[in-house]
Every structure is written in C-alpha cells, then in structure tokens.
Coordinates of C-alpha atoms and ligand atoms in Angstrom, one line a residue:
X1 CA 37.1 41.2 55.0
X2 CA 36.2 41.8 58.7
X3 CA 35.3 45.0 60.3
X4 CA 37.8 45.5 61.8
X5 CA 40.1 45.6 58.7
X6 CA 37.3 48.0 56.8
X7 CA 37.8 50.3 59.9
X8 CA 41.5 50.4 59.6
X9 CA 41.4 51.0 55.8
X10 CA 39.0 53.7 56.7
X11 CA 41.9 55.4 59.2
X12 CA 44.4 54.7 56.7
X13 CA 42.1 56.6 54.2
X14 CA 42.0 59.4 56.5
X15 CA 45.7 59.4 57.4
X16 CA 46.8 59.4 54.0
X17 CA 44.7 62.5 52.7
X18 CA 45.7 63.9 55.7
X19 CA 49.6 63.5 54.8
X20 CA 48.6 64.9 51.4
X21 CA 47.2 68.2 53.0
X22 CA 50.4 68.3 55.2
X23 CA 53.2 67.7 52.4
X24 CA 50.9 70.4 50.7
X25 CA 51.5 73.1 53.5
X26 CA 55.2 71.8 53.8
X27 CA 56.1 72.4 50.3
X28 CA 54.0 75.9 50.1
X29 CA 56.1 77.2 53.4
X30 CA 59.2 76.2 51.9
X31 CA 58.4 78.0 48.3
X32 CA 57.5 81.0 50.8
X33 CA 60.4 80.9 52.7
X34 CA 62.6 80.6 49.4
X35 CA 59.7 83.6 47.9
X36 CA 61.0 86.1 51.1
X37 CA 64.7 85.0 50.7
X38 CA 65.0 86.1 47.4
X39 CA 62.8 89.0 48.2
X40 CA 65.8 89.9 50.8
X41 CA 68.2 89.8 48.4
X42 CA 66.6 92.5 46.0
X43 CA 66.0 94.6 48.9
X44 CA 69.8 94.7 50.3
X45 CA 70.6 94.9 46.0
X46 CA 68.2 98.1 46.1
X47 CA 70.3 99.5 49.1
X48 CA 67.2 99.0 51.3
X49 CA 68.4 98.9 55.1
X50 CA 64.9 98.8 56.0
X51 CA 65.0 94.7 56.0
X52 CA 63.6 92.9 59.1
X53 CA 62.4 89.6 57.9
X54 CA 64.7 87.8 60.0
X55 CA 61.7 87.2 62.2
X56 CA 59.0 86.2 59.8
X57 CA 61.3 83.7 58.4
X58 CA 62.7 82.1 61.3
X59 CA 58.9 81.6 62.5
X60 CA 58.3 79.7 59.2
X61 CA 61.4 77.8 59.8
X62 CA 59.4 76.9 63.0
X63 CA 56.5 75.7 61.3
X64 CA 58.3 74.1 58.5
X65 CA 59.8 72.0 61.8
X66 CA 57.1 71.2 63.6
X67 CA 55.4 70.1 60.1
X68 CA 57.9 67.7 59.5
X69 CA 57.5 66.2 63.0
X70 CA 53.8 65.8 62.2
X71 CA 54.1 64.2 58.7
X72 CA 56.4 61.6 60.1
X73 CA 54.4 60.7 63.0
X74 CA 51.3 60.5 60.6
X75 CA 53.4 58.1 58.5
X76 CA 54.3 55.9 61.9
X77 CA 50.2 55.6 62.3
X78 CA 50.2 54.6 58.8
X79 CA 52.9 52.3 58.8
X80 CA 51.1 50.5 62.2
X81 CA 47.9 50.5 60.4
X82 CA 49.0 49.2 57.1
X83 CA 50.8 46.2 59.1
X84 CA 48.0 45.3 60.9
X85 CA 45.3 44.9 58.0
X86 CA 48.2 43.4 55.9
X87 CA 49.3 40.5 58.9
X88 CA 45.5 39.6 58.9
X89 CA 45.6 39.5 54.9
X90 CA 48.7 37.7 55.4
X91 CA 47.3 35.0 57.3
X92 CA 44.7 34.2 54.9
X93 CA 46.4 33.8 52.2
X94 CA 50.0 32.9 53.4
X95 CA 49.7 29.2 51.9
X96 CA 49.0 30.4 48.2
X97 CA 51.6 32.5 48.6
X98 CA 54.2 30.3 49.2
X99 CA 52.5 27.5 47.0
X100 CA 53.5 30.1 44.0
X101 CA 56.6 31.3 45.3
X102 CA 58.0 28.0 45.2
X103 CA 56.8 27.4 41.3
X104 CA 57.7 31.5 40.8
X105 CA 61.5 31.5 42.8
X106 CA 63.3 29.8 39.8
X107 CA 62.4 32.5 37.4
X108 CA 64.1 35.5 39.4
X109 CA 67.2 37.2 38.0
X110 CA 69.0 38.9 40.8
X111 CA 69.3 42.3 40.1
X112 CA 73.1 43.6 40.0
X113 CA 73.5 46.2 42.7
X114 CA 74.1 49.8 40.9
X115 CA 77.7 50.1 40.3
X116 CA 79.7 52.3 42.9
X117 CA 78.0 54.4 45.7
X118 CA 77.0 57.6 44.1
X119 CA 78.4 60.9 45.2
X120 CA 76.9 63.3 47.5
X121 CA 76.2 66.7 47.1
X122 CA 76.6 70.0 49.2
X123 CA 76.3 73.0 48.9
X124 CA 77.3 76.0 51.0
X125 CA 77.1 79.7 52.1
X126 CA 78.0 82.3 54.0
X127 CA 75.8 84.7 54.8
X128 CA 76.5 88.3 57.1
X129 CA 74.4 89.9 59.3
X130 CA 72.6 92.0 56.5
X131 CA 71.5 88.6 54.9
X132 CA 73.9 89.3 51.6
X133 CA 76.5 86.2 50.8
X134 CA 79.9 86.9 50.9
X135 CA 83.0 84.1 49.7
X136 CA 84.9 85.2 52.0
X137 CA 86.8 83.1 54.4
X138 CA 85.7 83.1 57.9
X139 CA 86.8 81.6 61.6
X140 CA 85.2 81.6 65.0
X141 CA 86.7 83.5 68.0
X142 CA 86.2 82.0 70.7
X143 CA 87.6 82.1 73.9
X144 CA 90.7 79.2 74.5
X145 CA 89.1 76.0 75.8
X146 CA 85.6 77.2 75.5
X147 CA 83.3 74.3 74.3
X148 CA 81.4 74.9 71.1
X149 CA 77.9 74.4 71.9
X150 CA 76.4 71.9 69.2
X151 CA 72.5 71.5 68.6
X152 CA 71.2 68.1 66.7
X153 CA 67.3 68.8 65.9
X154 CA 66.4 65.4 65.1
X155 CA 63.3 66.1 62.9
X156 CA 63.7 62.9 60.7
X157 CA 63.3 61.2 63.8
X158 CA 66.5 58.9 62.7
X159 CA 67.6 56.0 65.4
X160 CA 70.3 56.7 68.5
X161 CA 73.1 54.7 66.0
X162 CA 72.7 57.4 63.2
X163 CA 73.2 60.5 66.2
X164 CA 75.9 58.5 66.9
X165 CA 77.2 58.9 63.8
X166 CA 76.5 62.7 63.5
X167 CA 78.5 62.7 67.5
X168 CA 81.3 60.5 65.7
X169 CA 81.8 63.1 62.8
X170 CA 82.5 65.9 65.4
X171 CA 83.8 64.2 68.6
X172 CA 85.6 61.2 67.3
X173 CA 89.6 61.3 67.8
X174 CA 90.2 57.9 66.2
X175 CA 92.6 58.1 62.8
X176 CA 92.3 55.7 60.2
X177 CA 95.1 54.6 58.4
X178 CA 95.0 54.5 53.8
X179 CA 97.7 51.4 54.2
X180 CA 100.8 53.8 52.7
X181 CA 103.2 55.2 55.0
X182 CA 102.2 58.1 57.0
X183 CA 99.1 59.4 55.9
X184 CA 96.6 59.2 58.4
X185 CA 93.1 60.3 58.5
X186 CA 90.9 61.2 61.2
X187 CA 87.3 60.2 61.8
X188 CA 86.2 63.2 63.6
X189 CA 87.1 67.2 63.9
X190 CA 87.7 67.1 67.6
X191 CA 90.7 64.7 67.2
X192 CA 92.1 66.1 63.9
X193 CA 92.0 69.6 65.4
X194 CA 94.0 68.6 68.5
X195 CA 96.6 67.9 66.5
X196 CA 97.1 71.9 65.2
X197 CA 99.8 74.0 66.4
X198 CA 98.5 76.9 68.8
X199 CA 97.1 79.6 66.1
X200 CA 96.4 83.0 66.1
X201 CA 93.0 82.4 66.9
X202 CA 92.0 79.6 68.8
X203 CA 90.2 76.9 67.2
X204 CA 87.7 75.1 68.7
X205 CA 89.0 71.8 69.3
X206 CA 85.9 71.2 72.0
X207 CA 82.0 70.3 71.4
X208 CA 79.0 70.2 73.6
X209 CA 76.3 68.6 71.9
X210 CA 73.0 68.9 73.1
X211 CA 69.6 67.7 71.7
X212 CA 67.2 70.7 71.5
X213 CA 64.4 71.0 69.8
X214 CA 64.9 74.8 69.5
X215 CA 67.4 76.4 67.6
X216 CA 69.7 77.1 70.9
X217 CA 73.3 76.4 70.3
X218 CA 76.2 77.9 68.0
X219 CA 76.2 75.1 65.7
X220 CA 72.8 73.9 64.5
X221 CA 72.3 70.6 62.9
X222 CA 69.1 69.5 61.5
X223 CA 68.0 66.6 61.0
X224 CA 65.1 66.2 58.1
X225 CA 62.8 64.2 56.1
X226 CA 62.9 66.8 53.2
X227 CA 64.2 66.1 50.1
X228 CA 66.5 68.6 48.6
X229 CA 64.9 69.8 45.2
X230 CA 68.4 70.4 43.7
X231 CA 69.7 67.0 44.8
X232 CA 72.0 68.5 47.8
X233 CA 72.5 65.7 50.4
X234 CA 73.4 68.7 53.1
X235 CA 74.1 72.1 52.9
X236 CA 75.8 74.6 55.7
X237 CA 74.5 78.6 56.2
X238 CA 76.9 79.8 58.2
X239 CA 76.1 83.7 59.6
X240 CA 79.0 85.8 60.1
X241 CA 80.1 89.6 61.6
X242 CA 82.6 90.6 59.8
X243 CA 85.3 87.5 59.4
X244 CA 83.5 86.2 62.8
X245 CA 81.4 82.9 62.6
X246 CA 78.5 83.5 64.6
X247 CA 76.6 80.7 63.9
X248 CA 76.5 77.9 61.6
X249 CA 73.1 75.9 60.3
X250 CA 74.0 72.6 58.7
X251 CA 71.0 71.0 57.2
X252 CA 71.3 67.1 56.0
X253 CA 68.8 66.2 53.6
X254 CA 66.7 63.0 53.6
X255 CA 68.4 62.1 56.6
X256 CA 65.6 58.8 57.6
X257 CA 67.4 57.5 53.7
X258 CA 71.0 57.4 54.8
X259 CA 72.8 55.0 56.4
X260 CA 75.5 55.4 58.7
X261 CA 78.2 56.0 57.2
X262 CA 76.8 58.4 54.9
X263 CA 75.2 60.4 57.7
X264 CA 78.6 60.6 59.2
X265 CA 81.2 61.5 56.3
X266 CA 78.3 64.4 55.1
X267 CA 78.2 65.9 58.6
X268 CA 82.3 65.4 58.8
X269 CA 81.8 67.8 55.1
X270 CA 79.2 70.0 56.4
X271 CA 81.3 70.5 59.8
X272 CA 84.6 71.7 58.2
X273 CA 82.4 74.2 56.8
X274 CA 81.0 74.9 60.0
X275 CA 84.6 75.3 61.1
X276 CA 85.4 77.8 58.4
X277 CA 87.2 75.7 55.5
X278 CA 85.2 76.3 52.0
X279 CA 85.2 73.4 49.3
X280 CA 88.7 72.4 47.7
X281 CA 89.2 71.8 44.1
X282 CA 90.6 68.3 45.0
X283 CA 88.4 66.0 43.9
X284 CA 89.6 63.2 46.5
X285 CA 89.4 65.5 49.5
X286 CA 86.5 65.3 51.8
X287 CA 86.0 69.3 51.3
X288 CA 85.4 68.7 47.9
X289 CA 81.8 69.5 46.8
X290 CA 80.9 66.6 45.8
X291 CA 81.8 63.7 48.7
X292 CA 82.5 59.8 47.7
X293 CA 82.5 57.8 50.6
X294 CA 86.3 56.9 49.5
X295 CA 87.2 59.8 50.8
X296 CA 85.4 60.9 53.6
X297 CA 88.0 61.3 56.2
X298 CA 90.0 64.6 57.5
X299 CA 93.0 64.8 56.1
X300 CA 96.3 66.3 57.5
X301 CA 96.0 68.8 54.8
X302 CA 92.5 69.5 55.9
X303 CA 93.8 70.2 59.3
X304 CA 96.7 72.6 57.6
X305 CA 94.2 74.5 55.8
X306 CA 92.0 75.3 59.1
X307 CA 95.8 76.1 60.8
X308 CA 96.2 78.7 57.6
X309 CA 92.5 80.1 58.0
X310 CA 93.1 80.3 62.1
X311 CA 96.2 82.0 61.4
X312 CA 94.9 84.8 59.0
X313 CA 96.2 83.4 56.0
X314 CA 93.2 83.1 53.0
X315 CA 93.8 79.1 52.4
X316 CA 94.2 78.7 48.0
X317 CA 91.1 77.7 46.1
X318 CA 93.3 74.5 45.2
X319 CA 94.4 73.7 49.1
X320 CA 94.6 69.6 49.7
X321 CA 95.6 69.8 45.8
X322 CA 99.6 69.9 46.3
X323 CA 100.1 67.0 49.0
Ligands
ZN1 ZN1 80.3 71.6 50.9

C-alpha cells in the first residue's frame, strides 16, 4: 500500500467518525424537536396560553437543516476518497478479478426483482396558530390571479431532473389519458385546477417557485436525507387561521432514494394537501393515504373535491369513492 492510499484511509477514518458525531447531533435535535412538540401539546391541553416555542423550534429546524447539508457533503468527501484508494486497489488487482469472475459468472442466479412497487406513505396535519391540530377542512384566500409563492429547500441535494419532477407535480398542465373513454388525468395541480369553475374563493391555479434556502415562501417544500422513523415517504403541516391556510410545510423523506417518478406523484399527494383536500377513503385515488404509483395522477374527482372545499362545502370522507 502507498502513502498516499494510508493518508486517504486516514481522512476517510476521520470523515467517517466525524459523520457518526453528526448523525449523533442530527438524531438528538430531532428527538428534541419531537420532546418540545409534545411538550406544546400538554401545555395548550392544560389551557396554558403562555406558549412561545415557536421560536426555539424553528431555530432547531435551522440547525437540523444546516446538519443535513453538512452530513451530505461529508459523505461527497467520503465517497471521493473511497474511489480514489479503491481505483488504485483496482488497478492492482483488476486481472485476478476478472480471471475469477469469468470461472465465478456461471454460478449467479439473478435475483427476481421484488414483486410490485411498494406503496408510499403520508401522513398529514393541520395545525392552527395555537399549535393544536384540528381535522378540519381548510382553503387559502388569496387574492384572484395572485401567484402562490413555492419554496423547494433542496437539503438532499437531489439532481436538477428530480426538481424537475417536484416543478412537474405543481406546474405541469399535461393530462394523461387511463385508455377508457373520458377519464383524463392530469400530471400537475396548475393544469387540473384550471379546469374548475370560478368558486367562491379563488383557488390558486398559479405557482412561483423559488429555491431558498430559508423558509421564505407560502408553500415550503423540503427536500431531505432523513429517514422517516414511522416509514412516511412525505408528510404535509399545514398552519391555518381559522379555515385560512397560511402556510403549508411538505417534507419528502429520503428524497436522494427516490426516483423520479416517485418524487413527483408524492409531491402531486403532499400538494393537494397543501391545496386543502385531506386523504380519501378510495384506495385508487392519489389522495389516498397510502400512494401506488398506479394511481398517482389528479383526477377529475380530485379537482371536484377542491371545487366543493373552495366553495364552502366540507368534501365527504369517501369523496373520489362514487365516480
Ligand atoms: Zn397524505
């Protein structure tokens, strides 16, 4: 072994206790955030108005962020080294290797791919401005015509195609067709929206997305490396005054692990929440809790439910069931 390779292992040694010390921190500033939650929530149950720890918590959000950013560019430096020492180890032993994969390759079974695609889950609340959950269904008002502003904190640090599948999700006006007669689906909330009948209150039907680092924007979605300990692929909190939406935070889970097309049909889920819709109790509907990728796509009975909410009227638990 050269030197040089003893000095990389050495920095990858380094790096990697370093990650350890940093998933540590991550995972005890989640369990605090999650400790001061719940900690809320017995407050507001004892009647105690005295609760400001919006502050505290958003701060850890912060740091639970900029963590994130740091544990992934600490696996990048990994990553780099580990490739380097392993090309060099590589080149020394490349022959033997393929010497014994040519006497090993004709006792491989191919493995049979897991059967079906398995479902994702989400979860969602609704939260008001004293931090206690509510089931209660709730809209935007916005002025007509006014853009929605739309953050993407990209903290898994996921490539420009899988943004482009979060913008598809919310921008896209392209339908897709099921092959019977006249159901169509559409890929993204901008273009099933425009199809609505002027409601009582208008529904946003336009999105400016930005890419902010900060938490600026009335729809916030992040972006991370962190694994959901309940198994939720993405979750949406949406904060609300009264029936008002005044800000949504959808979070997708694991995000550097999906592909594209899951990306996109759990932020086209996580959106209609955003929107105001809650979960249907049709299985095959995309606002189902639990999405398949069979049936990721907004439905015209999606798009009637959001005309019902708009309109006033409290959409049925079993909406999407009787079409
Ligand atoms: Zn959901």
């Amino acid at each position: 072994m050269t030197q040089r390779m003893q000095a990389n292992e050495e920095s990858i040694k380094q790096l990697r206790c370093k990650l350890e010390h940093l998933t540590n921190e991550l995972s005890k500033t989640t369990e605090y955030i999650q400790l001061l939650e719940i900690q809320d929530e017995i407050k507001l149950k004892n009647d105690n108005i005295d609760v400001e720890p919006e502050h505290e918590i958003i701060e850890l959000l912060q740091k639970q962020n900029t963590i994130s950013h740091e544990i992934i560019l600490v696996k990048k430096r990994i990553q780099k080294l580990s490739a380097k020492t392993i090309l060099k180890i590589e080149l020394l032993i490349l022959p033997v290797v393929i010497i014994l994969l040519f006497f090993v390759a004709t006792n491989y079974v191919i493995q049979p791919s897991s059967e079906g695609d398995p479902s994702i889950k989400t979860r969602y609340t609704i939260e008001n401005l004293q931090g206690s959950t509510t089931d209660d269904y709730k809209y935007w008002n916005v002025a007509s015509n006014t853009p929605l502003v739309v953050n993407i904190i990209n903290n898994a640090d996921v490539s420009d195609q899988n943004i482009q599948a979060v913008k598809n999700a919310i921008t896209s006006t392209e339908t897709v067709s099921d092959g019977s007669s006249q159901a169509n689906y559409f890929k993204g909330w901008q273009g099933a929206v425009q199809t609505i009948p002027d409601t009582k209150h208008y529904i946003p039907e336009r999105f400016n997305i930005i890419q902010s680092s900060s938490s600026e924007g009335q729809i916030v979605i992040t972006l991370s490396t962190i694994k959901d300990g309940n198994g939720y692929s993405g979750i949406t909190k949406t904060i609300v005054d009264g029936n008002q939406i005044l800000k949504a935070f959808i979070t997708i889970y694991d995000a550097d692990k999906l592909t594209n097309v899951q990306i996109e049909s759990i932020v086209r889920h996580e959106f209609g929440h955003a929107l105001g819709l809650p979960h249907t109790s049709n299985t095959s509907d995309l606002m189902y809790d639990s999405i398949t990728t069979n049936h990721s796509y907004i439905s015209v009975c999606d798009t009637k439910a959001l005309q019902k909410l708009y309109n006033e009227v409290k959409p049925s638990e079993g909406f999407c069931n009787d079409e």
